[in-house]
Coordinates of C-alpha atoms and ligand atoms in Angstrom, one line a residue:
X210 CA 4.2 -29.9 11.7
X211 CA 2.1 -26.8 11.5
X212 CA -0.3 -26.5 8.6
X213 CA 0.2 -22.9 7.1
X214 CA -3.1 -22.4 8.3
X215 CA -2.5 -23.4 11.5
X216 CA 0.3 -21.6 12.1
X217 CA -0.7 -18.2 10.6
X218 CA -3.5 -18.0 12.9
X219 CA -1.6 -18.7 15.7
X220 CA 0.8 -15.4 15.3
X221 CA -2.4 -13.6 14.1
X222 CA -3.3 -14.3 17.6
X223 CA -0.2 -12.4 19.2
X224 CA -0.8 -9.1 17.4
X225 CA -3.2 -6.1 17.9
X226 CA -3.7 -3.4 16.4
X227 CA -1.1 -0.3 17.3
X228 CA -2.4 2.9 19.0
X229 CA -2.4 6.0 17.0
X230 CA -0.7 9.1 16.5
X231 CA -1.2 12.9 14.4
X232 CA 1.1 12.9 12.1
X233 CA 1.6 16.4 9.2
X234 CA -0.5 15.8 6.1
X235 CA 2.3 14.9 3.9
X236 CA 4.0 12.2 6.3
X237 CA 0.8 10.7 6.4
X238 CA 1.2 9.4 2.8
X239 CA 1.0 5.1 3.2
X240 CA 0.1 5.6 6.4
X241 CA -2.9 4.2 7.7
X242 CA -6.2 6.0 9.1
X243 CA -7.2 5.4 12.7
X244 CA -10.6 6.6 12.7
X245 CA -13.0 7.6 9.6
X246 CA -13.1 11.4 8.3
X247 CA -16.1 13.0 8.1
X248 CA -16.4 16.5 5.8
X249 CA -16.5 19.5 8.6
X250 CA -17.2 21.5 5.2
X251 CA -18.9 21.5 2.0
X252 CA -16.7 21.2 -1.1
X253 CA -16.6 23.3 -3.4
X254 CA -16.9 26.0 -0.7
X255 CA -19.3 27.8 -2.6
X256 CA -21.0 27.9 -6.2
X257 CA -17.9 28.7 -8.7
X258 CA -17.3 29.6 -12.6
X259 CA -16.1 26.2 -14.1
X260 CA -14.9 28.7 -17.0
X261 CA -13.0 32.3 -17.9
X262 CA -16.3 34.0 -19.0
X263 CA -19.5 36.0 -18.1
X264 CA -21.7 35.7 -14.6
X265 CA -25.0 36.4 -15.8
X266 CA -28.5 35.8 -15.3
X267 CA -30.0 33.0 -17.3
X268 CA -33.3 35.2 -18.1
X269 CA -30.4 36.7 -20.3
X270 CA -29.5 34.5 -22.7
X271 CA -33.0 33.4 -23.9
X272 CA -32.7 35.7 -26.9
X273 CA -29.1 36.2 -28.6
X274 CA -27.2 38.1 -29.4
X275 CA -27.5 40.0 -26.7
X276 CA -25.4 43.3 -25.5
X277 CA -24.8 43.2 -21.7
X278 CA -23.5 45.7 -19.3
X279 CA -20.4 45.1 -17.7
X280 CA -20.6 45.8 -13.8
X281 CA -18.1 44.2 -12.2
X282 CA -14.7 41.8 -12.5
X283 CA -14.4 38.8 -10.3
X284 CA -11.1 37.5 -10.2
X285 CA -10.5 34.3 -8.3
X286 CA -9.8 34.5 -4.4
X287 CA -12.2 37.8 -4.3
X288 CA -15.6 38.1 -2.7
X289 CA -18.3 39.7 -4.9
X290 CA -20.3 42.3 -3.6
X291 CA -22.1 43.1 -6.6
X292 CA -25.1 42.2 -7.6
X293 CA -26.2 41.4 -10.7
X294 CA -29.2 42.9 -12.0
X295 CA -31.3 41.6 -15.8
X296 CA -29.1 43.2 -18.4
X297 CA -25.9 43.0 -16.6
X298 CA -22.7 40.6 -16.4
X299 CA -19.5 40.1 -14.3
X300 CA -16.4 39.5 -15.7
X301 CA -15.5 36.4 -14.5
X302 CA -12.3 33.8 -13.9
X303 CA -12.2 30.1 -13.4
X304 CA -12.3 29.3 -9.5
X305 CA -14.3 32.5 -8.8
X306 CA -17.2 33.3 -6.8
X307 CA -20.3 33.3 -8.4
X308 CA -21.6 36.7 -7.3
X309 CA -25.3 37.3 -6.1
X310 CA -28.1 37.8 -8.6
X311 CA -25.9 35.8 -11.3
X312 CA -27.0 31.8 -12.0
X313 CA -25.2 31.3 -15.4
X314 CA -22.0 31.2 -16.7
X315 CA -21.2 32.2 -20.7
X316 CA -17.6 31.0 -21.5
X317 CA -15.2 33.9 -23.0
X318 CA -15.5 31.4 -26.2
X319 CA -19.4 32.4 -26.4
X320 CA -19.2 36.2 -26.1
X321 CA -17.6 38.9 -28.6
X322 CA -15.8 41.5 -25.7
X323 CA -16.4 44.8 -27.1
X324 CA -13.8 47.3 -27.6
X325 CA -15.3 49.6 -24.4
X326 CA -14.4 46.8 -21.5
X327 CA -18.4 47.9 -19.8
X328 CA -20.2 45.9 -22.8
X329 CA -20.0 42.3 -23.6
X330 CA -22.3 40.4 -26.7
X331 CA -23.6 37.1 -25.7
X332 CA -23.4 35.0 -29.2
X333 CA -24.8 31.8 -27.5
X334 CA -27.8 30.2 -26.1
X335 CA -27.4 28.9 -22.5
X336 CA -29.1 27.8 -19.5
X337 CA -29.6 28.5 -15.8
X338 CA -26.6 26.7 -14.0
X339 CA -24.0 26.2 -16.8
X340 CA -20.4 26.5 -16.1
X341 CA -21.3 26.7 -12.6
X342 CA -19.6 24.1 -10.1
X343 CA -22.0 24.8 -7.1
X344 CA -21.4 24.3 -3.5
X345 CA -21.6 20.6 -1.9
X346 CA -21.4 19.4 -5.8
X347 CA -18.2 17.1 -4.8
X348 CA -18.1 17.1 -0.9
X349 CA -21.2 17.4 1.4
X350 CA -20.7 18.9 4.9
X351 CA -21.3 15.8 7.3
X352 CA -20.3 13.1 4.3
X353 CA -18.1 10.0 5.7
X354 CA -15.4 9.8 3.2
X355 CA -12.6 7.9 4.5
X356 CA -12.9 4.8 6.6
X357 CA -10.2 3.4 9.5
X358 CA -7.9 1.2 8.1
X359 CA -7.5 2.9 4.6
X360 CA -4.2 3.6 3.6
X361 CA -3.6 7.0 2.4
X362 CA -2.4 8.3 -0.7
X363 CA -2.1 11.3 -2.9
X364 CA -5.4 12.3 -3.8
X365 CA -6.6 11.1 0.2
X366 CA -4.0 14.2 0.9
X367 CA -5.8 16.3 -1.2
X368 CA -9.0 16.1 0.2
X369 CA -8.0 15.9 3.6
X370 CA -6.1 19.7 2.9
X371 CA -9.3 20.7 1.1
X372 CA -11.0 20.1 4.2
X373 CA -8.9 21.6 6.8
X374 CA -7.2 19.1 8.0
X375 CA -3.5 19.6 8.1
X376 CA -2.7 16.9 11.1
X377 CA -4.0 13.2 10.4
X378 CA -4.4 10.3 13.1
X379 CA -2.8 7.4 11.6
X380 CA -1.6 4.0 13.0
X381 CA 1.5 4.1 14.8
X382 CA 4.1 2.7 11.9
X383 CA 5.0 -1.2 13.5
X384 CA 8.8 -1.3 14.6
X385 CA 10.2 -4.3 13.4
X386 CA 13.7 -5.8 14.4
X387 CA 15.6 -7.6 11.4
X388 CA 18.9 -9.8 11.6
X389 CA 20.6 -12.1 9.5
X390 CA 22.6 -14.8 10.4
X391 CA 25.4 -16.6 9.2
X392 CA 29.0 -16.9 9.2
X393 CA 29.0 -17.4 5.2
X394 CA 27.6 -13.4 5.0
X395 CA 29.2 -10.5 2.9
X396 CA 28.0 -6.8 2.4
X397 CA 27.3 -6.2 -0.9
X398 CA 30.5 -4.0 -1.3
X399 CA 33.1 -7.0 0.0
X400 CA 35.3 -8.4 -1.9
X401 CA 34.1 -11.9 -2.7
X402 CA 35.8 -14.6 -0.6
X403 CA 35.7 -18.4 -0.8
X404 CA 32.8 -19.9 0.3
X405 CA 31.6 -17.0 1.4
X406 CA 27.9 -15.4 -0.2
X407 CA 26.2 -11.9 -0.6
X408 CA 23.7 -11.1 2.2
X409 CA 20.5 -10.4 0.9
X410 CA 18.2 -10.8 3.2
X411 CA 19.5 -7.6 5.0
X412 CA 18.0 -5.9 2.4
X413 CA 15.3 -7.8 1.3
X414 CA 13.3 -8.0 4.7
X415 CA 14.2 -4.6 6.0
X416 CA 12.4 -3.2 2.6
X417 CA 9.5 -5.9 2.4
X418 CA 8.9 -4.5 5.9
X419 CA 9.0 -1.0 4.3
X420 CA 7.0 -1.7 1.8
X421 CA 3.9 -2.5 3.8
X422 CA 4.5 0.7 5.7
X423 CA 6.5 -0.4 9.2
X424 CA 9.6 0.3 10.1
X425 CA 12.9 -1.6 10.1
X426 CA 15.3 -1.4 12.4
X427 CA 17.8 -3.3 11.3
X428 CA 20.4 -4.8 13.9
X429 CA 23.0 -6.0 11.4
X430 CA 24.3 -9.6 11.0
X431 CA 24.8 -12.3 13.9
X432 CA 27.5 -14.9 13.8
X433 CA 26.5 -18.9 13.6
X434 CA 26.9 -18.8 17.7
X435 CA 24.8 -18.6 20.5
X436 CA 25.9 -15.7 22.0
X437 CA 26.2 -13.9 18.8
X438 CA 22.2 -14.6 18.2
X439 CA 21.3 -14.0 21.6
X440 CA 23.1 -10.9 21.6
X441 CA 20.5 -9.7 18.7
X442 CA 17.7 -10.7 20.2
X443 CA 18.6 -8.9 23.8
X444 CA 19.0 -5.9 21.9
X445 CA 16.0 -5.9 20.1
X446 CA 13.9 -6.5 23.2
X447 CA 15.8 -3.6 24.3
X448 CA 14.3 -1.5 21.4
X449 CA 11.2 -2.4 22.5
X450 CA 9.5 -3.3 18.8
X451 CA 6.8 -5.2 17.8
X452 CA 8.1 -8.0 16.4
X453 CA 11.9 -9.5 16.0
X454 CA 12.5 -11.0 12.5
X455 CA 16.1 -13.4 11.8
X456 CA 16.8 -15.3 9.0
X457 CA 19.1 -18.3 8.5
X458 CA 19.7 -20.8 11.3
X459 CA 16.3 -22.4 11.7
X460 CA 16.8 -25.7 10.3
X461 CA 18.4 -28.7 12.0
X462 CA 22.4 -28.2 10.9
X463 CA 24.6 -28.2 13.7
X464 CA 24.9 -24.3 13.4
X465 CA 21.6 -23.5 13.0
X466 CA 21.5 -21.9 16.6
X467 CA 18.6 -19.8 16.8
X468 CA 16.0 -22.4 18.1
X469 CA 17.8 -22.9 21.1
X470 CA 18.4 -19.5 21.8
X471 CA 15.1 -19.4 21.6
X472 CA 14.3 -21.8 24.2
X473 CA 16.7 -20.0 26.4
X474 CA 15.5 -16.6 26.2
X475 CA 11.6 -17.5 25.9
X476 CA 9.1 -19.8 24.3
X477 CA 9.0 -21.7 21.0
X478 CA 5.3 -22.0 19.3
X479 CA 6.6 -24.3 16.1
X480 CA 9.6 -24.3 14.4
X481 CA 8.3 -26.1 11.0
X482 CA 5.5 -25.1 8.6
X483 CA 3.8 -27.1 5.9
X484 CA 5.2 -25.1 3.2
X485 CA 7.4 -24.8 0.1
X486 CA 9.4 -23.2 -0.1
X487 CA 9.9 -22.5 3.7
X488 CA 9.5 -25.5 5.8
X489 CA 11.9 -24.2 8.6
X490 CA 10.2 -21.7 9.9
X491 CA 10.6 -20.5 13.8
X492 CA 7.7 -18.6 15.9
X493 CA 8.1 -17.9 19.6
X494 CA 8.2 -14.8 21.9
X495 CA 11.7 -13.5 23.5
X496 CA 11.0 -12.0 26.6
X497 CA 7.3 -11.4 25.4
X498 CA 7.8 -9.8 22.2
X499 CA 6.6 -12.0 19.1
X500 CA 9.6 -13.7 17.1
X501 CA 9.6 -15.4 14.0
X502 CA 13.1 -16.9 12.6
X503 CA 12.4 -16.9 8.7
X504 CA 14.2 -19.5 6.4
X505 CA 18.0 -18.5 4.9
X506 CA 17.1 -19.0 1.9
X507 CA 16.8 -16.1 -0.4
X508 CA 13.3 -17.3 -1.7
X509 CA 11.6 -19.2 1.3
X510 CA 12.7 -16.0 3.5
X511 CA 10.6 -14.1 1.3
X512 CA 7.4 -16.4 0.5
X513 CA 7.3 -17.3 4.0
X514 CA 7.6 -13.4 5.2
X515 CA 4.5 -13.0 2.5
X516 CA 2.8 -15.6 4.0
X517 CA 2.9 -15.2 7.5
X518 CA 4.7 -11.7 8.5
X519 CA 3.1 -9.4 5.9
X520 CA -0.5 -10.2 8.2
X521 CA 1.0 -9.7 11.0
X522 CA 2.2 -6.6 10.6
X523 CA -1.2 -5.5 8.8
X524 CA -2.7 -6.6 11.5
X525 CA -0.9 -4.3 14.1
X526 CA -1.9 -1.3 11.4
X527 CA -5.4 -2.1 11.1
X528 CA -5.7 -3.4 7.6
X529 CA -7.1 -6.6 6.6
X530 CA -4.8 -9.4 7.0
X531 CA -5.9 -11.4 4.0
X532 CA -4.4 -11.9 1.1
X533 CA -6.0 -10.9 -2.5
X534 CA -5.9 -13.7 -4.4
X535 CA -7.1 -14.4 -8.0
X536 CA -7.8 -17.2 -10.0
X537 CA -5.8 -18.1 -12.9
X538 CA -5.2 -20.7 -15.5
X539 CA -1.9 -23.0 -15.2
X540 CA 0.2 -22.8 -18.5
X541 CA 2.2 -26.2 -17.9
X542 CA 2.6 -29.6 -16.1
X543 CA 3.6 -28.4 -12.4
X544 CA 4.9 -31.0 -9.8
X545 CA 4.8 -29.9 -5.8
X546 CA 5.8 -32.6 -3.1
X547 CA 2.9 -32.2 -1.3
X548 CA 3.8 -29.3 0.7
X549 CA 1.8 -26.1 0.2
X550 CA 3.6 -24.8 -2.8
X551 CA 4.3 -21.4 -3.6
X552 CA 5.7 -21.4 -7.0
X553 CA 6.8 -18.3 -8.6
X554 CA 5.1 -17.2 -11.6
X555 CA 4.9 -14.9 -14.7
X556 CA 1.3 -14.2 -15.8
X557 CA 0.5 -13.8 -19.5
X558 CA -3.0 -12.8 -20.9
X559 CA -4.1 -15.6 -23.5
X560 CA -7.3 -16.2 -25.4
X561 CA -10.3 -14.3 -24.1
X562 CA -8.2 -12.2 -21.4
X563 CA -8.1 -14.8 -19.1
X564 CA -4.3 -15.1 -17.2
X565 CA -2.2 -17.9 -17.6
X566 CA 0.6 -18.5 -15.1
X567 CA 3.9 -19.8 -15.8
X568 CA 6.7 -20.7 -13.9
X569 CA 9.5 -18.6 -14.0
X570 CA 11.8 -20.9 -14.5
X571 CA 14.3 -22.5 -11.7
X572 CA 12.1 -22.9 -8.5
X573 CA 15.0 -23.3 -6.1
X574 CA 14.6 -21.9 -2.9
X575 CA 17.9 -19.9 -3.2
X576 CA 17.3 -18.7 -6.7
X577 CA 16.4 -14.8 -6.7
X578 CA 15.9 -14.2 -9.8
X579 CA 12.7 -16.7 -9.7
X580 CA 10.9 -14.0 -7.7
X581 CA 12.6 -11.2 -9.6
X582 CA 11.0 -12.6 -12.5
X583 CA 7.7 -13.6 -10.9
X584 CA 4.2 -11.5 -11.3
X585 CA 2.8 -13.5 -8.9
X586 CA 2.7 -17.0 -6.5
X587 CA 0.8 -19.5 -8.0
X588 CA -0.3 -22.1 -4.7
X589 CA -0.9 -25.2 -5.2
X590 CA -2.7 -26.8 -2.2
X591 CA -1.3 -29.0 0.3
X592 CA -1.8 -33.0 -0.9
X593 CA -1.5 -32.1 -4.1
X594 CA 1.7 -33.1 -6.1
X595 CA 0.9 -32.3 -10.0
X596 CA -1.1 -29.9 -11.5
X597 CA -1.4 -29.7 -15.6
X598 CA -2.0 -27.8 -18.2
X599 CA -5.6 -26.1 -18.1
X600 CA -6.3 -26.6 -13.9
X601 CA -7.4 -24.2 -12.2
X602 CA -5.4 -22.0 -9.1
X603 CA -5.1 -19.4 -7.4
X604 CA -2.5 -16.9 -7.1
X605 CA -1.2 -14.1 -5.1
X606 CA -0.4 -11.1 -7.7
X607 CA 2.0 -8.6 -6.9
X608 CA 1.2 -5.5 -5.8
X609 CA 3.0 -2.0 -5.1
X610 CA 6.7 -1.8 -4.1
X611 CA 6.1 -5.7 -1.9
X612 CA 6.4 -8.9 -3.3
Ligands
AMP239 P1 20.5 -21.8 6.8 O1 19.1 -21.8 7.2 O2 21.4 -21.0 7.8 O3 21.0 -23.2 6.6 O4 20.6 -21.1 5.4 C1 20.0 -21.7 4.3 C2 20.6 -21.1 3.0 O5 20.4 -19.8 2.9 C3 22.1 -21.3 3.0 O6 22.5 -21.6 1.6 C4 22.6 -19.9 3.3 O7 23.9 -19.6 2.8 C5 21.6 -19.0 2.7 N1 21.5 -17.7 3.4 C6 21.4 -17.6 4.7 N2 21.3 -16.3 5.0 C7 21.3 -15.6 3.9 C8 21.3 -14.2 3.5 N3 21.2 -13.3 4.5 N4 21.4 -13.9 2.2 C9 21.5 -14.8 1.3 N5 21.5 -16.1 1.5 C10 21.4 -16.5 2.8
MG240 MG1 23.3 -20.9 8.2

């Protein structure tokens, strides 16, 4: 049986990273960069009023009050032509152009306006460069701002418009096949039957794959049969993705099918991880193109997808594969069988700020609601079957929209 170790580096070993594409500003939001952005122009473009007020030359202002004439009116998205001379102001708006001759800006709050529109009284003190946001001041022409791999988001958008770029080369989003299997499977919108269960793993892979910024294509829900599974598989291979995800019918009941469907249609690496919850876990290639069959199991589809997809697929965007983990105090007595243990936990803030993790209550591989609960998976390490009150862990916080 493979450690988790082991066998998370040997599907890291069957991805690369995905070529690239241009994609419009806006669709590149969670995408990720393929190469870095460097600043074709300065921003701001050039030397602006921070404030509604006067352009004026610092020399100016030494002595006040002081009466100035009024030569000109910049509002913003004009060019001045003007310049202006000692003794002499523009009328001025936020975003404007500082116009030549001028180095100051008085606020409208520092002036009295005069009832002829071509005076204005400066009532404060100021100096050279106030209220001016001068060219370069946030972006210099030539700057590296963003590297490959970063995932974009709103304000990345923003500086990529304010630099002119309105098409972005971003990682080609990984396409990821997802079935479920199992005769015991209703839609959501079924009546209930006896014996028979709610699919959720339908949903829950498609949008953990989602979530990380690839894209599901989801294949719908094979029977307990070989030719039901192989079916799936075929026609995923005919879609041509990245990676073929199943879940259910990994373990060793007599309908768990998908191993030797498997064997049939290509190669098997493991079929069983070190893990808890998720010990029956299949990886493989079908006609070439990476497969792992992920547990049934509500929970263990989703720890082990968190575990050993989620890299994979940051792997084929360019990201880095490891996980962020922190370190965290354990609230109670824990018990693990040995097995790598991912329990599901709440954190709480106790004395000092430090976070305490406890469990969320029933750690059943088939209960939801102890990941619906959960802020985080707390892991206790492999060989290690109790953990008390005050030891020392790590965990794997939540993040975003994923786990
Ligand atoms: P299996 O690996 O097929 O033995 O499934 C393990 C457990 O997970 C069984 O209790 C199944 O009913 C349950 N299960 C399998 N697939 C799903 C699914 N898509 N949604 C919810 N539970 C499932
Ligand atoms: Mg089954």
């Amino acid at each position: 049986m493979r450690s988790v170790q082991e066998a998370l580096q040997e599907i890291l070993t069957a991805f690369k990273v995905n070529t690239a594409e241009y994609v419009p500003l806006l669709e590149a939001l969670g995408r990720t960069l393929a190469g870095q952005v460097i600043a074709k122009n300065d921003l701001p473009l050039f030397d602006n009023s921070s404030m509604d007020g006067y352009a004026v030359r610092a020399e100016d202002l030494v002595t006040v009050p002081s009466t100035l004439q009024v030569v000109a009116d910049i509002p913003a998205g004009t060019a001045p032509n003007v310049e202006i001379g000692a003794g002499q102001a523009a009328r001025i708006m936020t975003g404007a152009a500082i116009p030549p001759g001028a180095d100051t800006v008085v606020p409208v709050e520092d002036v009295r306006e005069a009832d002829s529109s071509a005076e204005v009284k400066i009532l404060k003190r100021g100096k050279k460069g106030d209220f001016i946001r001068p060219r370069g001041e946030d972006v210099k022409t030539g700057e590296a701002l963003l590297a490959a791999g970063h995932v974009l988001r709103p304000q990345d958008l923003g500086l990529l418009a304010g630099l002119g770029i309105s098409r972005v080369l971003v990682i080609k989003k990984p396409r990821v096949a997802v079935f479920s299997t199992g005769d015991e499977l209703l839609m959501p919108d079924d009546p209930i039957v006896p014996g028979k269960i709610r699919d959720m793993n339908s949903f829950t892979i498609p949008a953990m794959v989602m979530s990380l910024g690839a894209e599901p294509i989801f294949l719908g829900v094979a029977r307990d049969t070989v030719e039901s599974v192989r079916e799936k598989l075929l026609l995923a291979v005919e879609q041509g993705v990245d990676l073929i995800l199943s879940s259910a019918g990994v373990s060793v009941g007599t309908h768990d099918v998908v191993k030797s469907v498997m064997e049939s249609l290509g190669t098997i690496g493991f079929w069983r991880v070190n893990i808890r919850p998720g010990k029956p876990l299949a990886y493989g290639n079908v006609k070439g193109i990476p497969f792992i069959g992920l547990p049934g199991n509500p929970v263990s589809s989703l720890v082990t997808f968190e575990v050993f997809v989620r890299p994979a697929i940051l792997k084929m965007l360019g990201q880095p594969t490891e996980a962020r983990e922190i370190e965290v105090m354990v609230g109670e007595h824990m018990v693990s069988d040995g097995r790598e243990s991912y329990i599901r936990v709440i954190l709480r803030r106790g004395d000092g700020g430090r976070l305490i993790a406890f469990s969320t209550g029933t750690q059943s591989s088939g209960a939801i609601s102890s990941l619906v609960k959960a802020d985080a998976l707390l892991v206790i390490p492999v060989g290690v079957t109790v953990v008390n009150q005050g030891d020392f862990l790590k965990a794997r916080p939540f993040a975003g929209i994923g786990l």
